[in-house]
Coordinates of C-alpha atoms in Angstrom, one line a residue:
M279 CA 102.3 98.8 116.3
T280 CA 101.9 100.6 113.1
A281 CA 104.3 100.7 110.2
S282 CA 103.9 102.3 106.8
T283 CA 105.7 104.0 104.0
H284 CA 105.1 107.6 105.4
W285 CA 105.6 108.8 108.9
L286 CA 102.4 110.8 109.0
A287 CA 100.3 107.7 108.1
S288 CA 102.1 105.6 110.8
A289 CA 101.6 108.3 113.4
T290 CA 98.0 108.6 112.5
G291 CA 97.4 104.8 112.8
Q292 CA 99.2 104.7 116.1
S293 CA 97.1 107.6 117.4
V294 CA 94.0 105.6 116.7
L295 CA 95.4 102.6 118.6
E296 CA 96.4 104.9 121.5
R297 CA 92.7 106.1 121.7
G298 CA 91.2 102.6 121.9
G299 CA 90.7 101.8 118.2
N300 CA 91.7 98.5 116.8
A301 CA 94.0 97.5 114.0
F302 CA 91.3 97.9 111.4
D303 CA 90.3 101.4 112.5
A304 CA 94.0 102.3 112.5
A305 CA 94.7 100.9 109.1
V306 CA 91.8 102.7 107.5
A307 CA 92.8 106.0 109.1
A308 CA 96.4 105.5 107.9
A309 CA 95.4 104.6 104.4
F310 CA 93.3 107.7 103.9
V311 CA 96.3 109.8 105.1
L312 CA 98.5 108.0 102.6
H313 CA 96.1 109.2 99.8
V314 CA 97.0 112.7 100.9
V315 CA 100.7 112.5 101.7
E316 CA 101.9 110.1 99.0
P317 CA 99.8 111.3 96.1
H318 CA 102.5 110.3 93.6
L319 CA 102.1 106.7 94.8
N320 CA 98.4 106.2 95.4
G321 CA 95.1 108.0 95.5
P322 CA 91.4 107.7 96.2
G323 CA 90.7 106.7 92.5
G324 CA 93.1 103.7 92.8
D325 CA 92.9 100.3 94.2
M326 CA 94.1 98.2 97.2
T327 CA 94.6 94.7 98.3
G328 CA 94.8 93.5 101.9
V329 CA 95.3 90.3 103.8
F330 CA 94.2 90.2 107.5
A331 CA 93.2 88.0 110.4
T332 CA 91.1 88.9 113.5
A333 CA 91.7 88.1 117.1
Q334 CA 88.5 85.9 117.0
D335 CA 89.4 84.0 113.9
P336 CA 93.1 83.6 112.9
T337 CA 92.2 82.4 109.4
P338 CA 93.8 84.7 106.8
V339 CA 91.4 86.6 104.6
V340 CA 92.0 88.6 101.5
L341 CA 90.3 92.0 101.1
N342 CA 89.6 92.7 97.5
G343 CA 89.8 96.4 96.6
Q344 CA 90.7 95.9 92.9
G345 CA 87.9 97.2 90.7
P346 CA 87.1 95.6 87.3
A347 CA 87.3 96.9 83.8
P348 CA 84.3 98.9 82.6
A349 CA 81.6 97.2 80.5
A350 CA 82.7 99.2 77.5
A351 CA 86.4 98.4 77.9
T352 CA 86.6 95.8 75.1
I353 CA 89.7 94.8 73.1
G354 CA 87.8 95.8 70.0
H355 CA 87.2 99.3 71.2
Y356 CA 90.9 99.8 72.2
R357 CA 92.0 98.4 68.8
A358 CA 89.6 100.7 67.0
E359 CA 91.2 103.6 68.9
G360 CA 94.5 102.6 67.2
L361 CA 96.1 101.1 70.3
D362 CA 98.0 97.8 70.5
T363 CA 98.5 98.0 74.3
V364 CA 96.5 99.7 77.0
P365 CA 98.1 103.1 77.7
G366 CA 100.0 103.6 80.9
A367 CA 98.3 106.9 81.7
G368 CA 94.9 108.4 80.7
G369 CA 91.3 107.5 81.3
L370 CA 91.3 104.4 79.1
A371 CA 93.7 102.8 81.6
A372 CA 91.2 103.3 84.5
A373 CA 89.6 100.4 86.1
V374 CA 86.6 101.0 88.5
P375 CA 88.1 102.6 91.6
G376 CA 88.2 100.1 94.4
A377 CA 90.3 101.4 97.3
V378 CA 87.8 103.7 99.0
D379 CA 85.0 101.1 99.0
A380 CA 87.3 98.4 100.3
W381 CA 88.5 100.4 103.2
M382 CA 85.0 101.3 104.2
V383 CA 83.9 97.6 104.0
L384 CA 86.8 96.7 106.3
L385 CA 85.8 99.5 108.7
R386 CA 82.2 98.4 108.6
D387 CA 82.9 94.7 109.3
H388 CA 85.9 94.8 111.6
G389 CA 86.5 98.3 112.8
T390 CA 84.8 100.1 115.7
W391 CA 85.1 103.8 115.0
E392 CA 82.8 106.1 113.2
P393 CA 83.8 107.2 109.7
A394 CA 84.0 110.8 110.7
D395 CA 86.5 110.1 113.3
V396 CA 88.6 107.7 111.2
L397 CA 88.7 110.3 108.3
D398 CA 89.4 113.3 110.4
P399 CA 93.2 113.2 110.1
A400 CA 93.1 112.8 106.3
I401 CA 90.6 115.7 106.1
G402 CA 92.9 117.8 108.2
Y403 CA 96.0 117.2 106.2
A404 CA 94.2 117.8 102.9
R405 CA 92.4 121.0 104.1
D406 CA 95.1 122.5 106.4
G407 CA 98.2 121.1 104.6
H408 CA 101.2 118.9 105.3
P409 CA 104.9 119.2 104.4
V410 CA 105.4 117.5 101.1
V411 CA 108.2 114.9 100.5
G412 CA 110.7 115.6 97.8
R413 CA 109.6 112.8 95.5
V414 CA 106.2 114.4 95.0
G415 CA 107.8 117.5 93.5
T416 CA 110.2 115.4 91.4
T417 CA 107.2 113.5 90.0
I418 CA 105.3 116.6 89.2
A419 CA 108.4 118.0 87.5
S420 CA 108.5 114.9 85.3
V421 CA 105.0 115.5 84.0
A422 CA 104.8 119.3 84.2
D423 CA 104.6 119.8 80.5
L424 CA 101.9 117.2 80.2
F425 CA 99.9 119.1 82.9
R426 CA 100.5 122.5 81.4
E427 CA 99.7 121.5 77.8
H428 CA 97.1 118.8 78.2
W429 CA 95.9 118.3 81.7
P430 CA 95.1 121.8 83.1
S431 CA 93.1 120.5 86.0
S432 CA 96.1 118.6 87.2
A433 CA 98.3 121.7 86.8
A434 CA 95.8 123.7 88.9
L435 CA 95.8 121.1 91.7
W436 CA 99.5 120.2 91.8
M437 CA 101.2 123.3 90.4
P438 CA 99.4 126.3 92.0
Q439 CA 100.6 129.5 90.5
G440 CA 102.6 127.4 88.1
C441 CA 105.0 126.4 90.8
I442 CA 106.3 122.8 91.4
P443 CA 106.3 122.1 95.2
Q444 CA 109.6 121.6 96.8
A445 CA 110.5 119.3 99.7
G446 CA 109.1 120.7 102.9
D447 CA 106.6 123.0 101.2
V448 CA 103.2 122.9 102.8
V449 CA 100.6 121.7 100.3
T450 CA 96.8 121.4 100.5
N451 CA 94.1 119.6 98.6
P452 CA 90.9 121.4 99.7
A453 CA 88.8 119.7 97.0
W454 CA 89.5 116.3 98.4
A455 CA 88.8 117.5 101.9
R456 CA 85.4 118.8 100.8
T457 CA 84.8 115.5 99.0
L458 CA 85.4 113.5 102.2
E459 CA 83.3 115.8 104.2
R460 CA 80.4 115.5 101.8
L461 CA 80.7 111.7 101.9
V462 CA 80.6 111.7 105.7
E463 CA 77.7 114.1 105.6
A464 CA 75.7 111.6 103.5
G465 CA 75.2 109.5 106.6
K466 CA 74.3 112.3 109.1
N467 CA 70.7 111.1 109.4
A468 CA 71.5 107.4 109.6
G469 CA 70.6 105.5 112.7
S470 CA 73.7 103.4 113.3
R471 CA 77.4 103.3 112.6
V472 CA 77.0 100.6 110.0
E473 CA 74.2 102.6 108.3
R474 CA 76.5 105.7 108.3
I475 CA 79.2 103.7 106.6
E476 CA 76.7 102.3 104.0
A477 CA 75.5 105.9 103.3
F478 CA 79.2 106.9 102.7
R479 CA 79.7 103.9 100.3
R480 CA 76.4 104.6 98.5
E481 CA 77.3 108.2 97.9
W482 CA 80.8 107.2 96.7
R483 CA 79.5 104.5 94.3
E484 CA 76.2 106.0 93.1
G485 CA 76.3 109.7 94.0
F486 CA 78.2 112.8 93.2
V487 CA 81.7 111.2 93.1
A488 CA 80.9 108.8 90.3
R489 CA 78.8 111.3 88.3
E490 CA 81.5 114.0 88.4
A491 CA 84.4 111.7 87.6
V492 CA 82.6 109.9 84.7
E493 CA 81.4 113.2 83.2
F494 CA 84.8 114.9 83.4
L495 CA 86.6 112.0 81.7
R496 CA 84.2 111.8 78.8
T497 CA 86.2 114.6 77.1
P498 CA 89.1 113.2 75.1
H499 CA 92.4 113.9 76.7
R500 CA 96.1 113.0 76.2
H501 CA 97.2 109.5 77.0
S502 CA 100.7 108.1 77.3
S503 CA 100.3 106.8 73.8
G504 CA 100.6 110.4 72.6
T505 CA 97.1 110.3 71.3
D506 CA 93.8 111.7 72.7
H507 CA 90.9 109.4 73.9
A508 CA 87.8 109.6 76.0
A509 CA 87.5 107.2 79.0
V510 CA 84.8 104.5 78.8
L511 CA 84.0 104.3 82.5
E512 CA 80.3 104.8 83.2
T513 CA 78.4 105.5 86.5
S514 CA 76.8 102.0 86.1
D515 CA 80.3 100.5 86.3
W516 CA 81.1 102.4 89.4
A517 CA 77.8 101.4 91.1
A518 CA 78.1 97.7 90.2
F519 CA 81.4 97.2 92.0
S520 CA 81.4 96.3 95.7
A521 CA 84.5 95.3 97.6
G522 CA 84.6 92.0 99.4
Y523 CA 86.6 89.1 100.8
E524 CA 88.3 86.1 99.4
E525 CA 90.1 83.1 100.7
A526 CA 93.8 83.5 101.0
T527 CA 96.3 81.3 99.1
T528 CA 98.8 79.7 101.4
I529 CA 101.8 77.4 101.6
E530 CA 104.2 76.3 104.3
F531 CA 107.8 77.3 104.2
R532 CA 110.3 76.4 107.0
G533 CA 107.5 76.1 109.6
T534 CA 105.7 79.3 108.6
T535 CA 102.5 79.7 106.7
V536 CA 102.7 82.4 104.1
A537 CA 99.3 83.8 103.1
K538 CA 98.8 85.7 99.9
T539 CA 96.2 86.7 97.3
G540 CA 95.1 84.4 94.6
P541 CA 96.2 84.8 90.9
F542 CA 94.2 88.0 90.3
G543 CA 97.3 89.4 92.0
Q544 CA 100.9 88.4 91.8
G545 CA 101.0 87.0 95.3
P546 CA 101.4 83.4 94.2
V547 CA 104.8 84.4 92.7
L548 CA 106.2 84.6 96.2
L549 CA 104.7 81.2 97.0
Q550 CA 106.0 79.6 93.9
A551 CA 109.5 81.0 94.5
L552 CA 109.5 79.7 98.1
R553 CA 108.3 76.3 96.9
I554 CA 111.3 76.1 94.4
L555 CA 113.8 77.4 97.0
D556 CA 112.6 75.1 99.8
G557 CA 114.5 72.3 98.0
F558 CA 117.8 74.0 98.4
D559 CA 120.2 73.9 101.4
D560 CA 120.3 77.0 103.6
A561 CA 123.7 77.8 102.3
D562 CA 122.2 78.4 98.9
L563 CA 119.6 80.9 100.1
D564 CA 121.6 83.8 101.4
P565 CA 120.9 86.7 99.0
S566 CA 124.1 88.5 100.1
T567 CA 126.3 85.8 98.5
V568 CA 127.0 85.1 94.8
R569 CA 125.5 81.6 95.1
G570 CA 122.4 82.7 97.0
A571 CA 121.7 85.8 94.9
H572 CA 122.0 83.7 91.7
T573 CA 119.8 81.0 93.0
V574 CA 117.1 83.4 94.1
L575 CA 117.2 85.3 90.9
E576 CA 116.8 82.2 88.8
A577 CA 113.9 81.0 91.0
L578 CA 112.2 84.3 90.6
K579 CA 112.5 84.2 86.8
L580 CA 110.7 80.9 86.7
A581 CA 107.9 82.1 89.1
L582 CA 107.4 85.3 87.2
A583 CA 107.3 83.5 83.8
D584 CA 104.5 81.4 85.2
R585 CA 102.8 84.6 86.4
D586 CA 102.7 86.0 82.9
A587 CA 101.7 82.7 81.3
W588 CA 99.0 81.7 83.8
Y589 CA 97.8 84.4 86.2
G590 CA 94.7 86.5 85.8
S591 CA 91.3 87.1 87.1
A592 CA 90.0 84.1 85.1
A593 CA 92.8 81.8 86.1
D594 CA 91.8 78.2 86.5
P595 CA 92.0 77.1 90.2
D596 CA 93.3 73.7 89.1
V597 CA 96.2 75.5 87.4
L598 CA 97.1 77.3 90.5
R599 CA 97.0 74.1 92.5
D600 CA 99.4 72.5 90.0
L601 CA 101.7 75.5 90.0
L602 CA 102.0 75.3 93.8
S603 CA 102.5 71.5 94.0
E604 CA 105.7 69.9 95.3
E605 CA 106.0 67.9 92.1
Y606 CA 105.8 71.0 89.9
A607 CA 108.3 72.9 92.1
A608 CA 110.8 70.1 91.8
A609 CA 110.6 70.1 88.0
R610 CA 111.1 73.9 88.0
R611 CA 114.0 73.6 90.5
A612 CA 115.8 71.3 88.2
L613 CA 116.0 74.0 85.5
I614 CA 118.3 76.1 87.7
T615 CA 121.9 75.8 86.8
D616 CA 125.1 77.7 87.5
R617 CA 124.4 80.0 84.5
A618 CA 121.9 82.8 84.3
S619 CA 119.0 82.1 82.0
H620 CA 118.1 84.7 79.4
E621 CA 115.0 82.9 78.3
F622 CA 111.3 83.3 79.1
R623 CA 110.5 79.9 80.6
P624 CA 107.0 79.3 81.8
G625 CA 106.1 75.8 82.7
S626 CA 103.4 73.4 81.6
P627 CA 101.4 72.5 84.7
G628 CA 99.4 69.4 84.1
G629 CA 100.7 69.3 80.6
R630 CA 98.9 72.5 79.6
T631 CA 100.4 74.8 77.0
P632 CA 101.5 78.1 78.4
H633 CA 100.6 81.5 77.0
V634 CA 103.6 83.6 75.9
P635 CA 103.0 87.3 76.0
P636 CA 104.9 89.7 73.7
L637 CA 108.5 89.9 74.6
R638 CA 109.7 93.4 73.9
T639 CA 113.1 94.7 74.7
D640 CA 112.5 98.2 73.2
A641 CA 109.8 100.7 74.1
P642 CA 107.8 102.5 71.5
S643 CA 110.0 105.1 69.8
A644 CA 107.7 108.0 70.8
V645 CA 108.3 107.5 74.5
G646 CA 111.6 107.9 76.3
V647 CA 112.1 105.1 78.8
G648 CA 114.6 105.4 81.7
E649 CA 116.4 102.8 83.7
P650 CA 114.7 99.8 85.3
T651 CA 112.4 100.7 88.2
V652 CA 114.2 100.9 91.6
G653 CA 112.8 102.0 94.9
E654 CA 110.6 104.9 93.9
P655 CA 108.7 104.8 90.6
T656 CA 110.1 105.7 87.2
V657 CA 107.8 108.4 85.9
E658 CA 107.9 109.5 82.2
S659 CA 106.9 112.8 80.8
T660 CA 103.9 111.1 79.4
G661 CA 102.6 110.1 82.9
T662 CA 103.7 106.5 82.4
T663 CA 104.7 105.1 85.8
R664 CA 106.6 101.9 86.5
G665 CA 106.8 100.9 90.2
D666 CA 104.4 102.6 92.5
T667 CA 102.4 102.1 95.7
C668 CA 102.3 102.5 99.4
H669 CA 102.0 100.0 102.2
V670 CA 100.7 99.8 105.8
D671 CA 100.9 97.1 108.5
V672 CA 99.1 97.2 111.8
V673 CA 98.9 94.8 114.8
D674 CA 96.9 95.6 117.9
R675 CA 97.0 94.5 121.6
W676 CA 94.2 92.0 120.9
G677 CA 95.9 90.2 118.1
N678 CA 94.1 91.7 115.1
V679 CA 96.6 92.1 112.3
V680 CA 96.3 93.6 108.8
S681 CA 98.7 94.0 105.9
A682 CA 97.5 96.3 103.1
T683 CA 98.9 97.7 99.9
P684 CA 97.1 100.8 98.5
S685 CA 98.0 101.9 95.0
G686 CA 96.9 103.4 91.8
G687 CA 95.2 106.7 91.2
W688 CA 98.6 108.5 91.6
L689 CA 98.6 112.1 90.5
Q690 CA 100.2 111.4 87.2
S691 CA 97.8 108.6 86.1
S692 CA 95.0 110.7 84.5
P693 CA 93.7 114.3 84.6
A694 CA 92.5 115.4 88.1
V695 CA 88.7 115.8 88.4
P696 CA 88.6 119.4 89.6
D697 CA 85.8 119.4 92.2
L698 CA 86.8 116.0 93.6
G699 CA 90.6 116.6 94.2
F700 CA 91.8 113.3 92.7
C701 CA 92.2 111.4 89.5
L702 CA 91.4 107.8 88.4
G703 CA 94.0 105.0 88.2
S704 CA 95.7 103.1 85.4
R705 CA 95.5 99.5 86.5
L706 CA 94.1 98.3 83.1
Q707 CA 97.6 98.8 81.6
M708 CA 98.3 95.4 83.1
T709 CA 95.9 93.7 80.8
W710 CA 96.7 92.6 77.2
L711 CA 94.8 93.3 74.1
D712 CA 95.0 89.6 73.3
E713 CA 92.0 87.4 73.7
D714 CA 94.2 84.3 74.4
S715 CA 96.0 85.9 77.3
P716 CA 94.9 84.8 80.8
S717 CA 95.2 88.5 81.7
A718 CA 93.4 89.9 78.7
L719 CA 91.3 93.0 78.9
R720 CA 87.8 91.7 79.7
P721 CA 84.8 93.9 80.5
G722 CA 83.7 93.4 84.1
E723 CA 86.7 91.4 85.1
R724 CA 89.6 92.5 87.3
P725 CA 92.9 93.3 85.7
R726 CA 95.8 91.3 87.2
T727 CA 97.3 93.5 89.9
T728 CA 100.9 93.7 91.3
L729 CA 99.5 94.5 94.8
T730 CA 100.7 91.7 97.1
P731 CA 100.6 92.1 100.9
T732 CA 101.6 89.2 103.1
L733 CA 100.5 87.6 106.3
L734 CA 102.7 85.1 108.2
L735 CA 101.3 82.5 110.6
R736 CA 102.9 79.9 112.9
D737 CA 100.8 77.0 114.2
G738 CA 97.8 78.6 112.7
V739 CA 98.3 81.9 114.6
P740 CA 99.2 85.2 112.8
V741 CA 102.6 86.4 113.7
E742 CA 103.5 89.2 111.2
A743 CA 102.1 91.4 108.5
V744 CA 104.6 92.5 105.8
G745 CA 104.7 94.2 102.4
T746 CA 106.3 96.8 100.2
P747 CA 105.6 99.0 97.3
G748 CA 107.5 98.4 94.0
G749 CA 105.3 97.1 91.2
D750 CA 106.9 93.9 89.8
Q751 CA 109.5 94.0 92.6
Q752 CA 107.0 93.6 95.5
D753 CA 107.2 89.9 95.9
Q754 CA 110.9 89.9 94.9
W755 CA 111.9 92.2 97.8
Q756 CA 109.6 90.3 100.2
L757 CA 111.3 87.1 99.2
M758 CA 114.6 88.5 100.3
Y759 CA 113.0 89.5 103.6
L760 CA 111.6 86.0 104.2
L761 CA 114.8 84.2 103.4
R762 CA 116.7 86.4 105.7
T763 CA 114.3 86.1 108.6
L764 CA 113.1 82.5 108.2
V765 CA 116.3 81.0 107.0
G766 CA 119.1 83.4 108.0
G767 CA 117.8 84.3 111.4
Y768 CA 117.8 88.1 110.9
E769 CA 115.7 90.4 113.0
P770 CA 113.1 92.2 111.0
Q771 CA 114.9 95.6 110.8
Q772 CA 118.1 93.8 109.9
A773 CA 116.4 92.0 107.0
I774 CA 114.7 95.2 105.7
D775 CA 118.0 97.1 105.8
A776 CA 120.1 94.3 104.1
P777 CA 121.2 94.8 100.5
A778 CA 118.4 94.2 98.0
L779 CA 118.2 92.9 94.4
H780 CA 115.6 91.9 91.9
T781 CA 115.3 90.6 88.3
T782 CA 114.0 92.5 85.3
S783 CA 114.0 89.3 83.2
M784 CA 110.3 89.2 82.7
P785 CA 107.7 91.3 80.8
G786 CA 107.0 94.3 82.9
S787 CA 103.4 94.7 84.3
F788 CA 103.5 98.5 83.5
W789 CA 103.3 100.0 80.0
P790 CA 105.2 99.7 77.7
R791 CA 105.6 96.1 79.0
T792 CA 109.3 95.6 78.1
W793 CA 111.8 93.2 79.6
T794 CA 115.6 92.8 80.0
P795 CA 116.7 89.2 79.3
G796 CA 118.9 88.1 82.1
G797 CA 118.5 91.5 83.8
A798 CA 119.4 91.9 87.5
V799 CA 119.3 95.1 89.5
V800 CA 121.3 95.2 92.7
E801 CA 122.2 97.7 95.4
G802 CA 125.9 98.6 95.1
R803 CA 126.6 97.8 98.7
I804 CA 125.9 94.1 98.1
G805 CA 129.6 94.2 97.2
D806 CA 131.9 94.2 94.2
D807 CA 132.7 90.5 94.6
V808 CA 129.0 89.6 94.5
I809 CA 128.4 91.8 91.5
A810 CA 131.4 90.4 89.7
G811 CA 130.2 86.8 90.5
L812 CA 126.7 87.5 89.1
T813 CA 128.2 89.0 86.0
E814 CA 130.4 85.9 85.5
R815 CA 127.4 83.7 85.7
G816 CA 125.8 85.6 82.9
H817 CA 123.5 88.1 84.7
V818 CA 123.1 91.5 83.0
V819 CA 123.7 93.5 86.2
T820 CA 122.5 97.1 86.8
R821 CA 124.2 98.6 89.8
S822 CA 121.6 100.7 91.7
G823 CA 122.3 103.1 94.5
D824 CA 123.5 101.7 97.8
W825 CA 120.2 102.4 99.5
S826 CA 117.6 102.4 96.7
L827 CA 115.7 99.1 96.5
G828 CA 112.7 98.2 98.6
R829 CA 110.4 100.0 100.9
L830 CA 109.3 97.2 103.2
T831 CA 107.5 97.5 106.4
C832 CA 106.2 94.9 108.9
A833 CA 104.3 94.6 112.2
G834 CA 103.9 91.5 114.2
R835 CA 103.1 89.8 117.5
D836 CA 104.6 86.9 119.4
P837 CA 101.5 84.8 120.4
E838 CA 103.4 83.3 123.4
T839 CA 104.5 86.5 125.1
G840 CA 102.1 89.1 123.5
V841 CA 105.2 91.2 122.7
L842 CA 104.7 93.3 119.5
H843 CA 107.3 94.4 117.0
A844 CA 107.5 96.5 113.9
A845 CA 110.1 97.7 111.4
A846 CA 110.2 100.1 108.5
N847 CA 112.5 100.9 105.5
S848 CA 115.2 103.4 106.2
R849 CA 115.8 104.1 102.5
G850 CA 114.6 107.6 101.7
A851 CA 114.0 108.5 105.4
Q852 CA 110.3 108.3 104.9
G853 CA 109.0 104.9 106.1
Y854 CA 108.2 104.8 109.8
A855 CA 107.4 102.2 112.5
V856 CA 105.9 103.2 115.8
G857 CA 104.2 101.5 118.7
R858 CA 104.3 100.8 122.4

């Protein structure tokens, strides 16, 4: 079974499974197709995080494809450039690209196919074209003036002959197709499959890709701040990063093990929220009711406040252990009343004093900011993007399972490198220019990421991969899914289709880092009575479209019967689940 946020990626992954490839071959093939067909949501210059288990070893493992800040990305440099936050678009926001290297490491260690075969579908869609989804054109239209006036290489790539592509137009990216072909060609004389993959990685990290990207972004260019700056990324930064594996962070909830990233991502938010909610009766946990929606929103506010106070690449493991303890969860649970909190309330695990980030309700006056992020990203004319990302889940006949969230490097994040066919990402915008912050900008360290795939296990055996795009909403929407399946008894597709909601009552991870005290965004079809009830309890409710929140997918396997299942989001008619 393969499920992803775009039907072409899902079909590609399934075609690999049908031809004898395993889940890892399929996931890598699907991911490179996502770079091509969802360029407004991810790209080769971005990042990814995965969590997986193999048929031989059911222990959940995190795949780290989040690159670090460059060596010259110091707080002092950014302050000297006249900035008080890292911009949301432009080369200064770029971390070392991590996605491509991570996918190739996964293919090397757990896949079976040759890189040329795995990449052939992506090369074909880039070279020969694919029908573009409408949101790509909408995104390009949002930044068309930026492209025309300041990023001509992006205009040339995404607005050929000055035209913005419309839904259904066949678009190509021959530069990226050539880049992939050159990377594959680097291993033509290698003696083994592993050596061919290593040659690919070496050329990506140390060869023409790094050289051309770094040289191109040395020229000052427009950032979302409205000012021009040169990137600080060097080829030495690119070469120094190598994707790898980490131990997953897990808790038990209602008989299921939930496996997530550590606090370099926001994965523990889901675990903290589940810990808090585990102390409530089932009747309090239905997100489709006033009581359930209120309880869930309040638990999320507490978990997200801890995220902003404690999470980061340098987070103390002892702090995370305290944050996930039963005692701490009980203390946090006691803070939930019948009224919506409008406060930022991080806790004090082990008596420690929490860090409080800037709490801004208004964006800088130079930038127009739209409504809170919903299902697809909010993209400003400056290139600033809030909400993002793609997702892919794969399970194969042998019991290999992978959940992965590729992101960053979307077409509006920085000027496209002409000969490469892609741009760099903007993940550094999630760091603070504050030395005291646990997620401060630190050279050589990963920025805290919002990417947060999930793996579920029962009795130590993997049963489901699940995840969603959505920036700060990723764990929030996944929480609704888990409550509905693990507590409410919903089938996966029912849970994905059920009305969604999330809080905006926390500092956003995306520039300009604003928050809405007491904010709650809900799909209108949750019902007037629920919306009125939330309002009466003090929530500042934004009614979203009836089918607008969440882009979840999942794929799983019943270990007792071997029966596979998958489901995908129906919102936007773009997500797709397929299998046999």
